[in-house]
């Protein structure tokens, strides 16, 4: 994990938030490469979960949430973790994460045994709306994106004219005042979710739960996460939310242990029923064919953007060996990102920076590829070092413009370049005019 955290900072994937002021615990900023990686992940999720389906539409709900919504959903009363205080070092700790020695609970910070009784701690962030400070002005930062989907169910149904089963998808920020944020970005206080609420008839619920579990596993494979590090936990009834008829956790083997990436839950009609009761508004569905009116059930695949980014980074990290400038083997750090999510798809190198014709040609190639893929131009240092820099950030392809490109080694090679593959380190000679089709075809 140390190597990964250090690479993330060194190469601009992830920084501690407010770092120059000592950092804000549990909050992270994504640097230039992390932003690209995260955007690629979100775009691919949106592509397969919304755009490529007839039965899913999108929503972009507000973060600030009416307290009545979260009262109805149960978050105001029960979205809590058990917390204890250490009277010795004053640390606030999650009661379910305490160390134990000879059956005695201990503070993991100082080893102290003088701990308070556990009490519930609500994880929601509260804020005030407007100038007045009375209790009626309280609003919450949403703890999940799901609730705005339930609250807008009727509006979306009316405008999209979808028939069951159909889903509403959303990607967006969520906030939880975690007692112990830890494991880098894994447990943060501000994070993003990619959630789908898939509405159906009650009798379809269990089959759709199995269907979505399969679809979601396929998604992780398609973004390059190795199947052998993915695990499915069938959450036992005693650990499920009381309204859930089935929940699967998709877990990933992080360097700090096997942990949840996504929950796929059959939530029955609990949320819609709660909002019907609390708002008095009809959030039901009329089936034109059977002339029945009922409250749909829902299956929810709910994934964390930041956790998936972390899994992508952990899964991609590799070390092998490659020859240096003098042909001596040296250790190479290589991020083996799937080209689909790689922050930069292709690096463009003129062989020498002081040869005007090489630089001009390389800039031409850059302009040719830019409308199709994210490219990076680099003319600094020996070519081997430039390859290494790109390997370390997971760029799958590199194009080098050399003297053959200029026609100096035979007319037949004019306007051809070398295309280098990050993983095999093999190079092939290809025509510049073919690059805009060739590289994207290797990415999709
Ligand atoms: N709507 C259901 C829901 O929010 P959840 O299991 O609490 O379910 C879903 O959260 C996903 O959100 C998790 O599987 C995880 O990927 C992500 N997530 C939850 N809490 C998080 C945190 N503190 N930091 C980063 N990601 C988190």
Coordinates of C-alpha atoms and ligand atoms in Angstrom, one line a residue:
X1 CA 0.0 0.0 0.0
X2 CA 2.9 2.4 0.8
X3 CA 4.3 2.0 -2.7
X4 CA 0.8 2.7 -4.2
X5 CA 0.1 5.8 -2.0
X6 CA 3.5 7.2 -2.8
X7 CA 3.1 6.6 -6.6
X8 CA -0.4 8.3 -6.4
X9 CA 1.1 11.4 -5.0
X10 CA 4.4 11.4 -7.0
X11 CA 2.5 11.1 -10.3
X12 CA -0.5 13.1 -9.6
X13 CA -3.3 10.6 -9.1
X14 CA -4.5 11.4 -5.6
X15 CA -3.4 14.1 -3.0
X16 CA -4.4 14.6 0.6
X17 CA -7.0 17.4 0.6
X18 CA -5.8 20.8 2.1
X19 CA -2.3 19.2 2.4
X20 CA -0.5 22.5 2.9
X21 CA -2.6 23.2 6.0
X22 CA -1.9 19.7 7.5
X23 CA -4.6 17.8 5.6
X24 CA -8.3 17.3 6.2
X25 CA -8.9 13.7 7.5
X26 CA -10.9 11.4 5.2
X27 CA -11.0 13.9 2.3
X28 CA -9.0 13.6 -0.9
X29 CA -8.3 15.6 -4.1
X30 CA -7.7 13.9 -7.4
X31 CA -4.7 15.2 -9.4
X32 CA -4.5 15.5 -13.2
X33 CA -4.1 11.7 -13.8
X34 CA -6.5 10.7 -11.1
X35 CA -9.2 12.9 -12.6
X36 CA -8.8 11.3 -16.0
X37 CA -8.9 7.8 -14.5
X38 CA -12.0 8.6 -12.4
X39 CA -13.8 10.3 -15.4
X40 CA -13.0 7.3 -17.6
X41 CA -14.5 5.0 -15.0
X42 CA -17.7 7.1 -14.6
X43 CA -18.1 7.5 -18.3
X44 CA -17.8 3.8 -18.9
X45 CA -20.3 3.0 -16.1
X46 CA -22.8 5.6 -17.7
X47 CA -22.2 4.1 -21.1
X48 CA -23.1 0.5 -20.2
X49 CA -25.6 1.2 -17.4
X50 CA -27.6 4.0 -19.2
X51 CA -26.7 4.7 -22.8
X52 CA -26.5 1.2 -24.1
X53 CA -29.8 0.2 -22.5
X54 CA -33.4 1.0 -23.4
X55 CA -34.6 0.4 -19.8
X56 CA -32.5 2.9 -17.8
X57 CA -32.6 6.7 -17.7
X58 CA -30.4 9.1 -15.7
X59 CA -30.9 11.6 -12.9
X60 CA -28.6 14.3 -11.4
X61 CA -30.1 15.0 -8.0
X62 CA -29.1 17.7 -5.6
X63 CA -26.6 17.1 -2.8
X64 CA -28.5 19.3 -0.2
X65 CA -31.4 17.2 1.0
X66 CA -34.6 18.0 2.8
X67 CA -34.6 16.5 6.3
X68 CA -38.1 15.0 5.6
X69 CA -36.5 12.8 2.9
X70 CA -33.9 11.4 5.2
X71 CA -36.4 11.1 8.1
X72 CA -38.6 8.9 5.9
X73 CA -35.8 6.8 4.6
X74 CA -34.6 6.0 8.2
X75 CA -31.3 7.8 8.0
X76 CA -32.1 10.5 10.6
X77 CA -32.9 7.9 13.2
X78 CA -30.8 4.9 12.3
X79 CA -27.9 5.8 10.0
X80 CA -25.4 5.4 12.9
X81 CA -22.2 3.6 13.8
X82 CA -21.5 2.6 17.5
X83 CA -18.9 4.9 18.9
X84 CA -16.8 4.8 22.1
X85 CA -14.3 7.4 23.5
X86 CA -10.9 6.5 24.9
X87 CA -10.7 8.4 28.2
X88 CA -6.9 8.1 28.2
X89 CA -6.0 9.6 24.7
X90 CA -9.4 11.1 23.9
X91 CA -9.6 9.2 20.6
X92 CA -13.1 8.6 19.2
X93 CA -13.3 5.0 18.0
X94 CA -15.8 2.7 16.2
X95 CA -16.9 0.2 18.8
X96 CA -16.9 -2.6 16.2
X97 CA -13.2 -2.0 15.3
X98 CA -11.7 -2.1 18.8
X99 CA -8.7 -4.2 19.6
X100 CA -9.2 -6.9 22.2
X101 CA -6.6 -8.5 24.5
X102 CA -7.5 -11.4 26.8
X103 CA -11.2 -10.5 26.3
X104 CA -10.6 -6.8 27.3
X105 CA -11.4 -4.0 24.9
X106 CA -8.4 -1.8 24.1
X107 CA -7.8 1.5 22.4
X108 CA -5.9 0.8 19.1
X109 CA -4.2 4.2 19.5
X110 CA -2.7 4.1 23.0
X111 CA -3.6 0.6 24.3
X112 CA -5.7 2.2 27.0
X113 CA -8.5 0.2 28.6
X114 CA -10.6 3.0 30.0
X115 CA -13.3 3.2 27.3
X116 CA -16.8 4.6 27.5
X117 CA -19.9 2.5 26.7
X118 CA -20.8 2.4 23.0
X119 CA -23.4 4.9 21.8
X120 CA -24.9 5.6 18.4
X121 CA -23.2 8.3 16.3
X122 CA -25.2 9.6 13.3
X123 CA -23.0 9.7 10.2
X124 CA -24.8 12.4 8.3
X125 CA -23.4 15.9 7.8
X126 CA -25.9 18.6 8.8
X127 CA -25.8 22.2 7.5
X128 CA -28.0 25.3 7.7
X129 CA -29.9 26.7 4.7
X130 CA -30.3 30.5 4.5
X131 CA -29.6 33.1 7.1
X132 CA -31.7 32.0 10.0
X133 CA -30.3 29.5 12.5
X134 CA -33.6 27.9 13.6
X135 CA -34.1 24.1 13.4
X136 CA -36.4 24.5 10.4
X137 CA -33.4 25.6 8.3
X138 CA -31.5 22.3 8.7
X139 CA -30.5 20.4 5.6
X140 CA -28.3 17.4 5.1
X141 CA -25.5 16.6 2.7
X142 CA -26.9 13.3 1.2
X143 CA -25.4 10.1 2.6
X144 CA -26.2 8.2 -0.6
X145 CA -27.5 9.2 -4.1
X146 CA -30.3 6.7 -4.0
X147 CA -32.9 8.8 -2.1
X148 CA -33.3 11.5 -4.7
X149 CA -34.1 8.7 -7.2
X150 CA -36.9 7.4 -5.0
X151 CA -38.2 10.9 -4.3
X152 CA -38.2 11.7 -8.1
X153 CA -39.6 8.3 -9.1
X154 CA -43.0 9.6 -10.2
X155 CA -41.6 12.6 -12.1
X156 CA -39.1 10.4 -14.0
X157 CA -41.8 7.8 -14.7
X158 CA -44.1 10.4 -16.1
X159 CA -41.6 12.0 -18.4
X160 CA -39.8 8.9 -19.6
X161 CA -42.9 6.8 -20.1
X162 CA -41.0 3.6 -19.2
X163 CA -42.6 0.3 -18.4
X164 CA -41.5 -2.0 -15.6
X165 CA -38.8 -3.2 -15.3
X166 CA -36.9 0.0 -15.7
X167 CA -34.1 1.8 -13.8
X168 CA -33.0 5.3 -12.8
X169 CA -29.2 5.8 -12.6
X170 CA -27.2 8.4 -10.9
X171 CA -23.5 9.3 -10.3
X172 CA -22.7 11.8 -7.7
X173 CA -21.1 12.8 -4.4
X174 CA -22.2 11.4 -1.0
X175 CA -21.0 12.4 2.4
X176 CA -20.6 10.4 5.6
X177 CA -19.0 11.6 8.8
X178 CA -17.0 8.3 9.2
X179 CA -15.6 7.9 12.8
X180 CA -12.4 6.4 11.5
X181 CA -11.6 7.2 7.9
X182 CA -8.8 4.9 6.8
X183 CA -7.0 2.8 4.2
X184 CA -6.3 5.7 1.9
X185 CA -9.4 6.6 -0.1
X186 CA -11.2 3.4 0.8
X187 CA -13.2 4.9 3.7
X188 CA -13.6 8.6 3.1
X189 CA -15.9 11.3 4.4
X190 CA -16.6 12.7 0.9
X191 CA -16.9 10.2 -1.9
X192 CA -18.8 9.4 -5.1
X193 CA -21.3 6.7 -5.8
X194 CA -22.6 5.1 -9.0
X195 CA -26.1 3.8 -8.2
X196 CA -28.9 2.2 -10.1
X197 CA -32.4 1.8 -8.7
X198 CA -34.0 -0.9 -11.0
X199 CA -37.8 -1.0 -10.4
X200 CA -39.7 -4.1 -11.1
X201 CA -42.8 -6.2 -10.2
X202 CA -42.4 -8.0 -6.8
X203 CA -42.2 -11.4 -8.4
X204 CA -39.2 -10.3 -10.6
X205 CA -37.1 -9.2 -7.6
X206 CA -35.0 -12.3 -6.8
X207 CA -34.3 -13.1 -10.5
X208 CA -33.2 -9.5 -11.1
X209 CA -31.0 -9.6 -8.1
X210 CA -29.1 -12.6 -9.7
X211 CA -29.1 -10.8 -13.1
X212 CA -27.6 -7.6 -11.7
X213 CA -24.9 -9.4 -9.7
X214 CA -23.7 -11.1 -13.0
X215 CA -23.8 -7.8 -14.9
X216 CA -21.8 -6.0 -12.3
X217 CA -19.1 -8.7 -12.1
X218 CA -18.8 -8.4 -15.9
X219 CA -18.4 -4.7 -15.6
X220 CA -15.4 -5.0 -13.2
X221 CA -13.8 -7.5 -15.6
X222 CA -14.4 -5.2 -18.5
X223 CA -12.5 -2.4 -16.8
X224 CA -9.6 -4.7 -16.3
X225 CA -10.0 -5.9 -12.7
X226 CA -8.8 -9.4 -12.4
X227 CA -11.6 -11.9 -11.7
X228 CA -9.4 -13.8 -9.2
X229 CA -9.3 -10.8 -6.9
X230 CA -13.1 -10.3 -7.0
X231 CA -15.3 -12.1 -4.5
X232 CA -19.0 -12.3 -3.9
X233 CA -20.4 -12.4 -0.4
X234 CA -23.9 -13.6 0.0
X235 CA -24.9 -11.4 3.0
X236 CA -26.6 -13.5 5.6
X237 CA -30.1 -12.5 6.6
X238 CA -29.0 -11.5 10.1
X239 CA -26.6 -8.9 8.6
X240 CA -28.9 -7.5 5.9
X241 CA -31.1 -4.5 6.3
X242 CA -34.4 -5.8 7.7
X243 CA -36.3 -4.9 4.5
X244 CA -33.8 -6.6 2.1
X245 CA -34.7 -10.0 0.7
X246 CA -31.2 -10.6 -0.6
X247 CA -27.9 -8.7 -0.7
X248 CA -24.6 -9.5 -2.4
X249 CA -21.4 -7.6 -1.6
X250 CA -18.9 -7.6 -4.5
X251 CA -15.5 -7.5 -2.7
X252 CA -12.0 -6.9 -3.9
X253 CA -8.7 -8.2 -2.4
X254 CA -7.1 -4.9 -1.5
X255 CA -3.5 -5.0 -0.1
X256 CA -5.2 -4.2 3.3
X257 CA -7.7 -7.1 3.0
X258 CA -10.8 -8.2 1.3
X259 CA -13.3 -5.3 1.3
X260 CA -16.6 -4.2 -0.3
X261 CA -16.5 -2.5 -3.6
X262 CA -20.2 -2.6 -4.3
X263 CA -23.5 -3.8 -2.8
X264 CA -26.2 -5.4 -5.0
X265 CA -29.4 -5.4 -2.9
X266 CA -33.0 -6.3 -3.3
X267 CA -34.6 -3.6 -1.3
X268 CA -38.2 -4.7 -1.9
X269 CA -40.7 -1.7 -1.9
X270 CA -39.4 -0.3 1.4
X271 CA -38.1 3.1 0.2
X272 CA -41.1 4.0 -2.0
X273 CA -43.5 2.9 0.7
X274 CA -41.7 5.0 3.3
X275 CA -41.9 8.1 1.0
X276 CA -45.6 7.4 0.2
X277 CA -46.3 7.3 4.0
X278 CA -44.3 10.4 4.9
X279 CA -45.3 12.6 1.9
X280 CA -48.8 11.4 1.3
X281 CA -48.1 11.4 -2.4
X282 CA -48.8 8.4 -4.7
X283 CA -45.5 6.9 -5.9
X284 CA -47.2 3.9 -7.4
X285 CA -47.2 2.3 -10.9
X286 CA -50.2 1.6 -13.2
X287 CA -49.8 -1.4 -15.4
X288 CA -51.7 -0.7 -18.6
X289 CA -52.0 -4.3 -19.6
X290 CA -53.2 -5.9 -16.4
X291 CA -54.9 -2.7 -15.1
X292 CA -53.2 -3.2 -11.7
X293 CA -51.9 -0.4 -9.6
X294 CA -49.0 -1.3 -7.2
X295 CA -45.8 0.0 -5.6
X296 CA -42.8 -1.3 -7.5
X297 CA -40.0 -3.3 -5.9
X298 CA -36.4 -2.3 -6.5
X299 CA -33.0 -4.0 -7.0
X300 CA -30.1 -1.7 -6.4
X301 CA -26.5 -2.1 -7.6
X302 CA -24.6 0.6 -5.6
X303 CA -20.9 1.1 -6.4
X304 CA -18.3 3.4 -5.0
X305 CA -16.3 5.5 -7.5
X306 CA -13.4 6.1 -5.2
X307 CA -13.2 2.5 -4.1
X308 CA -13.2 1.3 -7.7
X309 CA -10.5 3.8 -8.6
X310 CA -8.5 2.5 -5.7
X311 CA -9.1 -1.1 -6.9
X312 CA -8.1 -0.2 -10.4
X313 CA -4.8 1.4 -9.1
X314 CA -4.0 -1.6 -6.9
X315 CA -4.8 -4.1 -9.6
X316 CA -2.8 -2.3 -12.2
X317 CA 0.4 -1.9 -10.1
X318 CA 3.2 -4.1 -11.2
X319 CA 7.0 -4.3 -11.3
X320 CA 9.0 -6.1 -13.9
X321 CA 12.3 -5.5 -15.6
X322 CA 13.2 -3.6 -18.7
X323 CA 16.6 -2.6 -20.3
X324 CA 17.9 0.9 -19.5
X325 CA 19.7 3.1 -22.0
X326 CA 22.8 0.9 -22.0
X327 CA 20.9 -2.3 -22.3
X328 CA 21.2 -3.2 -18.6
X329 CA 18.1 -4.6 -17.0
X330 CA 16.5 -2.4 -14.4
X331 CA 13.2 -2.6 -12.4
X332 CA 10.3 -1.1 -14.2
X333 CA 7.1 0.1 -12.4
X334 CA 4.2 -0.4 -14.7
X335 CA 0.6 0.4 -14.2
X336 CA -1.2 -2.2 -16.3
X337 CA -4.5 -0.2 -16.7
X338 CA -7.0 -1.5 -19.2
X339 CA -6.7 0.9 -22.1
X340 CA -10.4 1.7 -21.5
X341 CA -9.7 3.4 -18.2
X342 CA -6.0 4.5 -18.7
X343 CA -5.7 8.2 -18.0
X344 CA -3.6 8.8 -21.2
X345 CA -4.1 6.5 -24.1
X346 CA -1.1 7.3 -26.2
X347 CA 2.2 9.2 -25.7
X348 CA 3.9 10.9 -28.6
X349 CA 7.6 11.3 -28.7
X350 CA 9.9 13.0 -31.3
X351 CA 13.1 10.9 -31.2
X352 CA 15.2 14.1 -30.6
X353 CA 14.0 17.4 -29.3
X354 CA 16.6 19.5 -31.2
X355 CA 15.6 18.3 -34.7
X356 CA 12.9 20.7 -35.9
X357 CA 11.5 18.3 -38.6
X358 CA 11.0 15.5 -35.9
X359 CA 9.3 17.9 -33.5
X360 CA 7.0 19.4 -36.3
X361 CA 6.0 15.9 -37.4
X362 CA 5.3 14.8 -33.8
X363 CA 3.1 17.9 -33.2
X364 CA 1.2 16.9 -36.4
X365 CA 0.6 13.4 -35.0
X366 CA -0.6 14.9 -31.7
X367 CA -3.1 17.2 -33.6
X368 CA -4.3 14.2 -35.6
X369 CA -4.9 12.0 -32.6
X370 CA -6.3 14.6 -30.1
X371 CA -9.9 14.6 -31.3
X372 CA -10.0 10.8 -30.9
X373 CA -8.1 10.0 -27.7
X374 CA -6.3 11.6 -24.8
X375 CA -2.7 12.0 -25.9
X376 CA 0.4 13.4 -24.2
X377 CA 3.4 14.9 -26.0
X378 CA 6.8 14.5 -24.4
X379 CA 10.2 15.5 -25.9
X380 CA 12.2 15.7 -22.6
X381 CA 15.1 13.2 -22.0
X382 CA 16.3 10.0 -23.5
X383 CA 13.6 7.9 -25.3
X384 CA 14.0 5.0 -22.8
X385 CA 13.3 7.3 -19.9
X386 CA 10.3 8.7 -21.6
X387 CA 8.9 5.2 -22.1
X388 CA 9.5 4.5 -18.4
X389 CA 7.6 7.6 -17.3
X390 CA 4.6 6.6 -19.4
X391 CA 4.8 2.9 -18.1
X392 CA 4.6 4.2 -14.6
X393 CA 1.3 6.0 -15.2
X394 CA -0.1 3.2 -17.3
X395 CA -0.2 4.7 -20.8
X396 CA -0.9 1.7 -23.1
X397 CA 0.6 3.1 -26.3
X398 CA 3.6 5.2 -27.4
X399 CA 4.3 6.6 -30.8
X400 CA 7.8 7.6 -31.8
X401 CA 8.6 9.9 -34.7
X402 CA 12.1 9.0 -36.0
X403 CA 14.3 9.5 -39.0
X404 CA 12.4 6.8 -40.9
X405 CA 9.3 8.9 -40.5
X406 CA 11.0 11.7 -42.3
X407 CA 11.9 9.4 -45.2
X408 CA 15.7 9.5 -44.5
X409 CA 16.0 5.7 -44.4
X410 CA 14.0 5.0 -47.6
X411 CA 10.9 6.4 -49.2
X412 CA 8.8 3.4 -48.3
X413 CA 9.1 4.3 -44.6
X414 CA 8.2 8.0 -44.9
X415 CA 5.2 9.0 -42.7
X416 CA 5.4 5.8 -40.7
X417 CA 6.1 5.7 -36.9
X418 CA 6.8 3.0 -34.3
X419 CA 3.8 2.1 -32.1
X420 CA 5.0 0.6 -28.8
X421 CA 2.8 -1.6 -26.6
X422 CA 3.3 -0.9 -22.8
X423 CA 2.9 -4.5 -21.7
X424 CA 4.9 -6.5 -24.3
X425 CA 7.2 -3.5 -25.0
X426 CA 7.1 -4.7 -28.6
X427 CA 7.2 -2.1 -31.4
X428 CA 5.5 -2.2 -34.8
X429 CA 5.8 0.2 -37.7
X430 CA 2.6 1.7 -38.8
X431 CA 1.5 4.5 -41.1
X432 CA 0.5 7.8 -39.5
X433 CA -2.7 8.0 -41.4
X434 CA -3.8 4.6 -39.9
X435 CA -3.3 5.8 -36.2
X436 CA -6.7 7.5 -35.7
X437 CA -8.5 4.2 -36.4
X438 CA -5.9 1.8 -35.2
X439 CA -5.4 3.1 -31.6
X440 CA -9.0 3.5 -30.7
X441 CA -9.7 0.0 -32.1
X442 CA -7.2 -1.3 -29.5
X443 CA -9.0 0.6 -26.7
X444 CA -12.6 -0.4 -27.0
Ligands
LIG1 N1 -27.7 3.2 -1.5 C1 -27.0 2.1 -0.9 C2 -25.7 2.4 -0.3 O1 -25.4 3.6 -0.2 P1 -23.6 1.4 0.9 O2 -23.2 0.0 1.0 O3 -23.7 2.2 2.2 O4 -25.0 1.4 0.2 C3 -22.6 1.8 -1.4 O5 -22.7 2.2 -0.1 C4 -21.1 1.9 -1.9 O6 -20.7 3.2 -1.6 C5 -20.2 1.0 -1.1 O7 -20.1 -0.3 -1.6 C6 -18.9 1.7 -1.3 O8 -18.3 1.4 -2.6 C7 -19.3 3.2 -1.4 N2 -19.0 3.8 0.0 C8 -19.8 3.7 1.1 N3 -19.2 4.4 2.1 C9 -18.0 4.9 1.6 C10 -17.0 5.6 2.2 N4 -17.0 6.0 3.5 N5 -15.9 5.9 1.5 C11 -15.8 5.5 0.2 N6 -16.8 4.8 -0.4 C12 -17.9 4.5 0.3

